[in-house]
Structure formats: C-alpha cells, structure tokens
Short mmCIF file of C-alpha atoms in Angstrom, two decimals:
data_model
loop_
_atom_site.label_atom_id
_atom_site.label_comp_id
_atom_site.label_asym_id
_atom_site.label_seq_id
_atom_site.Cartn_x
_atom_site.Cartn_y
_atom_site.Cartn_z
CA MET A 1 12.65 3.78 0.51
CA ARG A 2 12.03 0.00 1.55
CA ARG A 3 15.93 -0.57 0.69
CA ARG A 4 16.86 1.92 3.48
CA ILE A 5 14.39 1.57 6.81
CA TRP A 6 11.29 -0.32 6.25
CA SER A 7 8.59 -2.53 8.16
CA GLY A 8 5.35 -1.72 9.61
CA VAL A 9 4.15 -1.77 13.07
CA ALA A 10 0.56 -3.20 14.03
CA ALA A 11 -1.22 -1.26 16.62
CA SER A 12 -5.01 -1.05 18.15
CA ALA A 13 -7.53 -0.24 15.91
CA ALA A 14 -9.98 2.98 16.57
CA VAL A 15 -12.97 4.63 15.19
CA LEU A 16 -12.46 8.25 14.47
CA ALA A 17 -13.33 10.33 11.05
CA LEU A 18 -11.26 13.48 10.95
CA ALA A 19 -11.78 16.39 8.13
CA VAL A 20 -8.81 18.07 7.59
CA PRO A 21 -8.80 20.62 5.12
CA ALA A 22 -6.64 22.83 7.00
CA LEU A 23 -4.19 20.47 8.97
CA LEU A 24 -1.79 22.98 9.47
CA THR A 25 -1.51 26.85 9.87
CA PHE A 26 1.77 28.93 8.76
CA ALA A 27 2.44 32.26 9.43
CA VAL A 28 4.30 33.88 5.99
CA PRO A 29 8.39 33.70 6.88
CA ALA A 30 10.21 36.87 7.73
CA VAL A 31 13.37 35.29 5.99
CA ALA A 32 13.27 33.77 2.51
CA THR A 33 15.72 31.66 0.68
CA PRO A 34 16.81 34.22 -2.31
CA SER A 35 18.84 31.57 -4.04
CA PHE A 36 16.21 29.05 -4.41
CA THR A 37 16.07 27.59 -7.80
CA PHE A 38 14.11 24.35 -9.34
CA ALA A 39 16.04 22.16 -11.34
CA ARG A 40 13.92 20.61 -14.45
CA LEU A 41 13.85 16.95 -15.01
CA ALA A 42 12.61 16.40 -18.59
CA GLY A 43 12.93 14.34 -21.56
CA THR A 44 11.63 14.89 -25.01
CA ASP A 45 8.38 13.27 -24.38
CA ARG A 46 6.68 11.64 -21.34
CA ASN A 47 8.46 8.55 -21.82
CA ASP A 48 11.89 10.18 -21.85
CA THR A 49 11.15 12.18 -18.84
CA ALA A 50 10.39 8.97 -16.90
CA ARG A 51 13.81 7.90 -18.35
CA VAL A 52 15.55 11.07 -17.01
CA VAL A 53 13.86 11.15 -13.30
CA ALA A 54 14.81 7.35 -13.14
CA GLU A 55 18.30 7.98 -13.98
CA GLN A 56 18.62 10.96 -11.87
CA SER A 57 17.19 9.37 -8.77
CA PHE A 58 18.18 5.75 -9.07
CA GLN A 59 21.93 5.69 -10.42
CA PRO A 60 24.19 3.57 -10.41
CA ALA A 61 21.91 0.52 -10.76
CA VAL A 62 18.70 -1.03 -9.81
CA ALA A 63 17.57 -4.42 -9.94
CA THR A 64 13.97 -4.14 -10.75
CA VAL A 65 11.93 -1.57 -12.49
CA VAL A 66 8.26 -1.07 -12.44
CA ILE A 67 6.48 -0.30 -15.89
CA ALA A 68 3.15 1.33 -16.25
CA ARG A 69 1.21 2.52 -19.21
CA GLY A 70 2.01 6.00 -20.29
CA ASP A 71 -0.99 6.91 -22.21
CA ASP A 72 -4.02 5.72 -19.78
CA PHE A 73 -4.00 6.30 -15.87
CA PRO A 74 -5.97 3.83 -14.03
CA ASP A 75 -3.55 0.85 -13.78
CA ALA A 76 -0.51 2.79 -12.97
CA LEU A 77 -1.97 4.68 -9.81
CA ALA A 78 -1.33 2.21 -7.27
CA GLY A 79 2.01 1.36 -8.82
CA THR A 80 4.16 3.80 -6.80
CA TYR A 81 3.66 1.32 -3.60
CA VAL A 82 5.20 -1.43 -5.55
CA ALA A 83 7.95 0.65 -6.34
CA SER A 84 8.66 1.62 -3.07
CA SER A 85 11.55 -1.16 -2.78
CA GLY A 86 13.80 1.28 -4.58
CA SER A 87 12.59 0.94 -8.00
CA PRO A 88 11.74 3.72 -10.72
CA ILE A 89 8.61 3.72 -12.65
CA LEU A 90 8.86 3.51 -16.40
CA LEU A 91 6.35 4.06 -19.12
CA THR A 92 5.11 1.99 -21.82
CA LEU A 93 2.85 2.18 -24.74
CA PRO A 94 0.23 -0.82 -24.95
CA GLY A 95 1.88 -2.63 -27.50
CA SER A 96 5.41 -1.52 -27.89
CA LEU A 97 8.46 -0.58 -25.16
CA PRO A 98 9.58 2.93 -26.09
CA THR A 99 13.13 3.61 -26.74
CA PRO A 100 13.70 5.99 -23.75
CA THR A 101 12.26 3.06 -21.68
CA ARG A 102 14.66 0.53 -23.17
CA LYS A 103 17.55 2.94 -22.70
CA ALA A 104 16.62 3.40 -18.88
CA ILE A 105 16.67 -0.50 -18.66
CA HIS A 106 19.72 -0.90 -20.18
CA ASP A 107 21.61 2.15 -18.34
CA LEU A 108 20.29 1.15 -14.94
CA GLY A 109 21.17 -2.76 -15.49
CA ALA A 110 17.73 -3.68 -14.50
CA THR A 111 17.24 -7.49 -14.85
CA HIS A 112 13.53 -7.68 -13.70
CA ALA A 113 10.34 -5.71 -14.71
CA ILE A 114 6.80 -5.47 -12.91
CA LEU A 115 3.97 -4.62 -15.12
CA ILE A 116 1.22 -2.63 -13.81
CA GLY A 117 -1.99 -3.84 -15.69
CA GLY A 118 -3.39 -6.62 -17.42
CA THR A 119 -2.58 -7.44 -21.26
CA GLY A 120 -5.50 -5.19 -22.61
CA SER A 121 -3.47 -2.27 -20.78
CA ILE A 122 0.17 -3.53 -21.45
CA GLY A 123 0.31 -6.35 -24.23
CA THR A 124 2.30 -9.48 -24.27
CA SER A 125 4.39 -7.74 -27.14
CA VAL A 126 6.12 -5.53 -24.26
CA GLU A 127 6.97 -8.46 -22.39
CA ASP A 128 8.58 -10.25 -25.49
CA GLN A 129 10.56 -7.06 -25.80
CA LEU A 130 11.77 -7.28 -22.08
CA HIS A 131 12.49 -10.95 -22.29
CA SER A 132 14.36 -10.13 -25.64
CA MET A 133 16.44 -7.65 -23.31
CA SER A 134 17.08 -10.77 -20.93
CA VAL A 135 14.76 -8.79 -18.55
CA SER A 136 12.47 -11.59 -16.36
CA THR A 137 8.64 -10.20 -16.13
CA GLU A 138 6.04 -10.34 -13.64
CA ARG A 139 2.57 -8.70 -13.89
CA LEU A 140 0.19 -7.41 -11.39
CA ALA A 141 -3.60 -7.33 -12.76
CA GLY A 142 -6.90 -7.77 -11.85
CA THR A 143 -10.36 -7.65 -13.27
CA ASP A 144 -10.38 -4.06 -13.31
CA ARG A 145 -8.46 -1.01 -12.02
CA TYR A 146 -9.77 -1.48 -8.46
CA ASP A 147 -8.61 -5.02 -8.60
CA THR A 148 -5.23 -4.17 -10.02
CA ALA A 149 -4.68 -1.80 -7.54
CA LYS A 150 -5.58 -4.21 -4.81
CA GLN A 151 -2.95 -6.72 -6.43
CA CYS A 152 -0.44 -3.88 -6.14
CA ALA A 153 -1.55 -3.22 -2.32
CA GLU A 154 -1.08 -6.61 -1.35
CA TYR A 155 2.30 -6.88 -3.36
CA TYR A 156 4.26 -6.79 -0.17
CA SER A 157 3.37 -8.47 3.42
CA ALA A 158 1.10 -6.72 5.51
CA SER A 159 3.84 -6.33 8.30
CA THR A 160 6.01 -4.41 6.16
CA ILE A 161 3.12 -1.33 5.78
CA GLY A 162 4.22 1.86 7.46
CA THR A 163 2.26 3.48 10.11
CA ALA A 164 0.75 6.70 11.12
CA ASN A 165 0.33 7.67 14.96
CA GLY A 166 1.38 4.10 15.54
CA LYS A 167 -1.42 2.55 13.15
CA ARG A 168 -0.79 0.75 9.89
CA ALA A 169 -1.95 2.73 7.39
CA ALA A 170 -3.20 3.02 3.63
CA ILE A 171 -4.08 5.67 1.14
CA VAL A 172 -7.65 5.90 -0.23
CA ALA A 173 -8.08 7.86 -3.38
CA SER A 174 -10.31 8.09 -6.40
CA GLY A 175 -9.86 5.48 -9.10
CA GLN A 176 -11.80 7.61 -11.56
CA ASN A 177 -9.44 10.56 -11.41
CA TYR A 178 -5.43 10.69 -10.83
CA PRO A 179 -4.40 14.04 -9.11
CA ASP A 180 -5.00 13.04 -5.56
CA ALA A 181 -3.42 9.66 -5.82
CA LEU A 182 -0.37 11.19 -7.38
CA ALA A 183 0.00 13.68 -5.06
CA GLY A 184 0.01 10.80 -2.21
CA GLY A 185 3.06 9.22 -4.12
CA PRO A 186 5.61 10.25 -1.88
CA LEU A 187 3.64 8.79 1.01
CA ALA A 188 2.91 5.57 -0.80
CA TYR A 189 6.66 5.25 -1.62
CA GLY A 190 8.41 6.71 1.10
CA ALA A 191 5.99 5.80 4.38
CA GLY A 192 5.01 2.43 2.55
CA PHE A 193 1.33 3.28 2.61
CA PRO A 194 -0.44 0.89 -0.09
CA ILE A 195 -2.85 2.77 -2.63
CA VAL A 196 -6.32 1.55 -2.46
CA LEU A 197 -8.75 3.13 -5.22
CA VAL A 198 -12.57 3.61 -4.63
CA GLU A 199 -15.49 5.24 -6.58
CA GLN A 200 -17.13 8.63 -5.78
CA HIS A 201 -20.04 6.71 -3.90
CA ALA A 202 -18.86 3.25 -3.74
CA LEU A 203 -16.22 0.80 -2.04
CA PRO A 204 -15.50 -1.65 -4.64
CA ASP A 205 -15.43 -5.06 -3.36
CA PRO A 206 -11.74 -5.63 -4.18
CA SER A 207 -10.77 -2.40 -2.43
CA ARG A 208 -12.77 -3.54 1.01
CA ILE A 209 -11.10 -6.82 0.57
CA ALA A 210 -7.51 -5.21 0.48
CA LEU A 211 -8.02 -2.98 3.43
CA THR A 212 -9.60 -5.84 5.57
CA ASP A 213 -6.82 -8.42 4.34
CA MET A 214 -4.03 -6.09 5.20
CA GLY A 215 -5.45 -5.01 8.70
CA ILE A 216 -5.54 -1.33 7.71
CA GLN A 217 -6.39 0.77 10.81
CA GLU A 218 -5.80 4.33 9.59
CA VAL A 219 -7.01 5.45 6.35
CA LEU A 220 -5.94 8.80 4.60
CA LEU A 221 -8.63 9.63 2.14
CA LEU A 222 -7.27 11.93 -0.10
CA GLY A 223 -9.51 14.63 -1.68
CA GLY A 224 -12.88 16.07 -1.26
CA THR A 225 -16.36 14.73 -1.48
CA ASN A 226 -16.38 15.41 -5.20
CA ALA A 227 -13.70 12.81 -5.50
CA VAL A 228 -14.63 10.43 -2.65
CA GLY A 229 -17.88 10.91 -1.00
CA ASN A 230 -18.89 11.00 2.60
CA ASP A 231 -20.99 7.49 2.15
CA VAL A 232 -17.55 6.06 1.34
CA GLN A 233 -16.09 7.72 4.31
CA SER A 234 -18.83 6.37 6.68
CA THR A 235 -18.40 2.96 5.07
CA LEU A 236 -14.75 2.92 5.77
CA THR A 237 -15.18 4.26 9.55
CA GLY A 238 -18.00 1.39 9.98
CA MET A 239 -15.20 -0.90 9.09
CA GLY A 240 -13.49 -0.08 12.42
CA MET A 241 -10.53 2.21 10.62
CA VAL A 242 -9.53 6.01 11.40
CA VAL A 243 -10.41 7.91 8.67
CA MET A 244 -8.40 11.40 8.12
CA ARG A 245 -9.88 13.13 5.02
CA ILE A 246 -7.12 15.32 3.47
CA ALA A 247 -8.81 17.85 1.32
CA GLY A 248 -8.71 21.33 -0.61
CA GLY A 249 -11.00 23.09 -2.76
CA ASP A 250 -9.30 21.90 -5.81
CA ARG A 251 -6.32 19.28 -6.53
CA THR A 252 -3.80 21.76 -6.07
CA GLU A 253 -4.93 22.93 -2.80
CA THR A 254 -5.29 19.01 -1.88
CA ALA A 255 -1.57 18.61 -2.85
CA THR A 256 -0.61 21.36 -0.61
CA LYS A 257 -2.83 20.04 2.42
CA ILE A 258 -0.74 16.36 1.88
CA ALA A 259 2.49 17.98 1.85
CA ASP A 260 1.32 19.66 5.08
CA TYR A 261 0.57 16.23 6.59
CA GLU A 262 3.96 14.85 5.54
CA LEU A 263 5.74 17.62 7.24
CA ASP A 264 3.62 17.66 10.38
CA PRO A 265 5.59 15.80 13.05
CA ASN A 266 2.09 15.16 14.65
CA SER A 267 1.61 12.90 11.86
CA LYS A 268 4.03 10.58 13.52
CA LEU A 269 4.95 8.29 10.40
CA ALA A 270 7.12 5.64 11.02
CA VAL A 271 8.95 2.51 9.32
CA ASP A 272 10.40 -0.32 11.33
CA ASN A 273 9.51 1.30 14.59
CA ARG A 274 11.65 4.55 13.57
CA ALA A 275 10.42 7.46 13.06
CA LEU A 276 10.10 8.98 9.26
CA THR A 277 10.64 12.73 8.76
CA PHE A 278 10.00 14.28 5.69
CA ASP A 279 12.47 16.69 3.97
CA GLY A 280 10.76 20.38 4.33
CA ALA A 281 14.04 22.04 2.47
CA HIS A 282 13.11 20.24 -0.91
CA VAL A 283 9.93 20.47 -3.03
CA ASN A 284 8.89 18.60 -6.21
CA LEU A 285 6.50 20.41 -8.60
CA ALA A 286 4.33 18.38 -11.65
CA ARG A 287 1.75 19.32 -13.57
CA GLY A 288 -1.79 18.75 -12.24
CA ASP A 289 -3.82 18.24 -15.35
CA ASP A 290 -1.78 15.71 -16.65
CA TYR A 291 -0.58 12.73 -15.14
CA PRO A 292 2.61 10.68 -16.33
CA ASP A 293 5.32 13.14 -15.26
CA ALA A 294 3.54 13.09 -11.60
CA LEU A 295 3.60 9.55 -12.03
CA ALA A 296 7.16 9.08 -12.76
CA GLY A 297 8.03 11.71 -10.00
CA GLY A 298 6.53 9.75 -7.54
CA PRO A 299 9.47 7.30 -6.40
CA HIS A 300 12.00 10.15 -6.83
CA ALA A 301 10.14 12.18 -4.30
CA GLY A 302 9.79 9.05 -1.99
CA GLU A 303 13.32 8.57 -2.30
CA GLU A 304 13.97 12.12 -0.94
CA LEU A 305 11.24 12.17 1.38
CA SER A 306 10.09 15.63 -0.18
CA PRO A 307 6.37 16.34 -1.03
CA VAL A 308 4.88 16.83 -4.83
CA LEU A 309 3.01 19.66 -5.40
CA LEU A 310 0.76 20.20 -8.22
CA THR A 311 0.38 23.17 -11.05
CA SER A 312 -3.19 24.04 -12.32
CA SER A 313 -2.09 23.43 -15.85
CA SER A 314 0.87 23.66 -18.09
CA THR A 315 0.94 27.50 -17.97
CA VAL A 316 -0.83 28.33 -14.81
CA LEU A 317 0.99 27.79 -11.42
CA GLY A 318 -2.26 28.19 -9.40
CA PRO A 319 -2.81 30.49 -6.03
CA MET A 320 -2.76 27.67 -3.88
CA THR A 321 0.34 26.20 -4.77
CA ARG A 322 1.95 29.43 -4.97
CA ALA A 323 0.71 30.26 -1.50
CA TRP A 324 2.38 27.36 -0.24
CA LEU A 325 5.72 27.84 -1.73
CA THR A 326 5.51 31.49 -0.41
CA MET A 327 4.61 30.33 3.14
CA HIS A 328 7.83 27.90 3.36
CA SER A 329 10.10 30.03 1.54
CA SER A 330 12.06 30.42 4.68
CA THR A 331 12.83 26.59 4.85
CA LEU A 332 12.94 25.74 1.23
CA LEU A 333 16.39 25.44 -0.53
CA ASP A 334 15.71 23.93 -3.91
CA GLY A 335 13.56 22.11 -5.92
CA HIS A 336 12.74 19.67 -8.94
CA LEU A 337 10.26 20.35 -11.78
CA PHE A 338 8.88 17.21 -13.67
CA GLY A 339 8.51 17.59 -17.52
CA GLY A 340 9.64 19.70 -20.14
CA THR A 341 8.18 23.35 -21.07
CA SER A 342 4.99 21.85 -22.81
CA ALA A 343 4.24 20.08 -19.14
CA ILE A 344 5.34 23.22 -17.12
CA SER A 345 6.02 26.32 -18.95
CA THR A 346 9.00 28.72 -18.16
CA THR A 347 6.44 31.36 -16.76
CA VAL A 348 5.29 28.63 -14.45
CA GLN A 349 8.93 27.83 -13.51
CA SER A 350 9.81 31.61 -12.74
CA ASP A 351 6.31 32.09 -11.01
CA ALA A 352 7.19 29.23 -8.63
CA THR A 353 10.69 30.01 -8.22
CA ALA A 354 9.61 33.87 -7.28
CA ALA A 355 6.93 32.56 -4.80
CA ALA A 356 9.72 30.05 -3.04
CA ARG A 357 11.83 32.87 -2.86
CA GLY A 358 9.28 34.68 -0.78
CA GLY A 359 8.10 36.95 -3.51
#
C-alpha cells in the first residue's frame, strides 16, 4: 500500500489500556448478497500458492519480492510490514529456492529480494540461486525471532509508520504462535503498522528497543492473555503507550475482532495525513491452524484493504467466522480463499459462501 499513499504522522502520547473483545456490535442484516462467491487462489503446494497469490495481486511487475521460509514461521511473521512497499511474499525452503518461487520472480520481473531470517533459516545457497537469476539480495536477520522482527519493524523510516487515532501505531503479537500476527497482516501492509513480537509473559529487549526507537504511541495488542499476558500489557502501558487489546475467545474470533477494527471508522486509520478506509465488500479466508497461505495472503489483503478471517481447520469453518460472515452478508460482494482443498476443503468453502449469502 506504500506505493499508493504512504507516510505516518506523529502525535502526542497518551496512556490508556483498552480491552476490546467486542469492538463493534452488529445486527444481522435484513438483505444479503445471494451472488456472493469465493475465488480460490491455490497452487499445487504452499510455495505454488504463494506464487499464484503474488501473480494475482502484483501483475504486471514488481521490482522487489520478500522471501520467507515456508516450513517454519517465526522469522516470517514480521515480513508483511517489510512487503508493504508493494511487494509480494514468496516462500522458500531453507536450502533451495522452490521452482514456483523462481517462476514468480521471473514472471513478475523482480530484480531484488529481501530475505527474512538468518542463514540458519534461509541458507546462503538460496542467495546464490537468486544471484544466478540476476536478482540482488539483502537479508533482515537478528539473533532470534524477536530481533529479526525488530530489524523488519525498523526497515522503513519511523516517519512513514501509519497512525490510528492520530497516534503512530504498531502491532504487538505473540512470537510463539502465528495466527494473531497473520490476521493482522492487512493492517501491517495496508496501514503501515510494524509488527513487534513478544513472549507470553515478557517483552524481549529487541521488542522494547524497537517500540522506543520508532516512537510508537499506540499499540494494537493482538490476542488474548493466553497469547500475550496482562503483564506484557502493563509493561507497554508503563512505557507511555496507548494499548488496545483486540482479542476473542480463540484465534478465529480474534481474527473477526481485527476485521471489525479495520472496518470501524472510529479507528481513524491514516497514512500521509489521509484517512485510510478498509473495504467492507471483500473478505479473505485462510486456514487458521497452519500459517503459509495466510502469510502469502497478507500483502494481497493489504493491497485490497480487506480483512483476513481464519478457519478453525482445513475441514471446519468455525462458528465465529461463520457468524461474522453472516452478520456482514449485506455488504459483502466477493472474497478470496488462500490455498487448495487440502488447506480449505470444498465443504468449508460452501459453508463460508452460504454464510456470506446470509444463510
């Protein structure tokens, strides 16, 4: 989204902690959209799905791609913010660049790649393969996942960070699990909120330093206390930041609360002193108990400024996701599914479609 409208605005700091498990209350709509359909973006495996999503979202060309490890999540979580200059996220194996990833780079004409994670995560052999394709590389890596997230969060100038309610904002999410950070991907990409990772009961030093160095004034704390404890929230508040916890009873409900926040005009999201409005007519659905498809879908959703919801599993939509789709059926026009039928079954697709049509 940075390539369209981008720049953050500094504002005065405040101290306030808000728990928002029910950010908005919606009535069930009287009129649904009977023609609503989900278009599936899928490849033969996770690497190919990332290629399909990238080529769907970023045609005809991009200069830079972000590459994250496709078989382990910690380093990849913060990469969506790095991609926010208008880049897709592609996936790699630790020691080799998969054929679909090579194809996406070729098809999109990319000449530069940003690797997320150290050589223990993405080996130098991957860099060598990229160089052989005439693609230059840079690497964002720290001593651990929290330090790598710090490098990602500080990749752009702090002055370009997006704002919420006039305050420079960042996402804080668990670094020990992936769903909450992934559901926040559209905000990281579209609204320009860096992602900072924490432990359940501790704010790691790299994360503390990043929040201070970036001059963050408002934190969106994603997930309940089983993900990020109240002690971490208190630490953030004690650092002088507004802390808004966006949480549900599980990962799927948390994703719906994040979607509510994105669509709520009272969130007052802004870039470059201009209001940023998420699109309530489009929605994205990703598997909630595995991460790669949702990771690749983050930039797609950020480009569209549309929310990402999560399924309970590959075969179960989940009651909270179903309820959200039904509640919003009067405004939803279409959506995307990320991943093949082994990630989101045809039964889940049918269930989600029926819900989005008001059923």
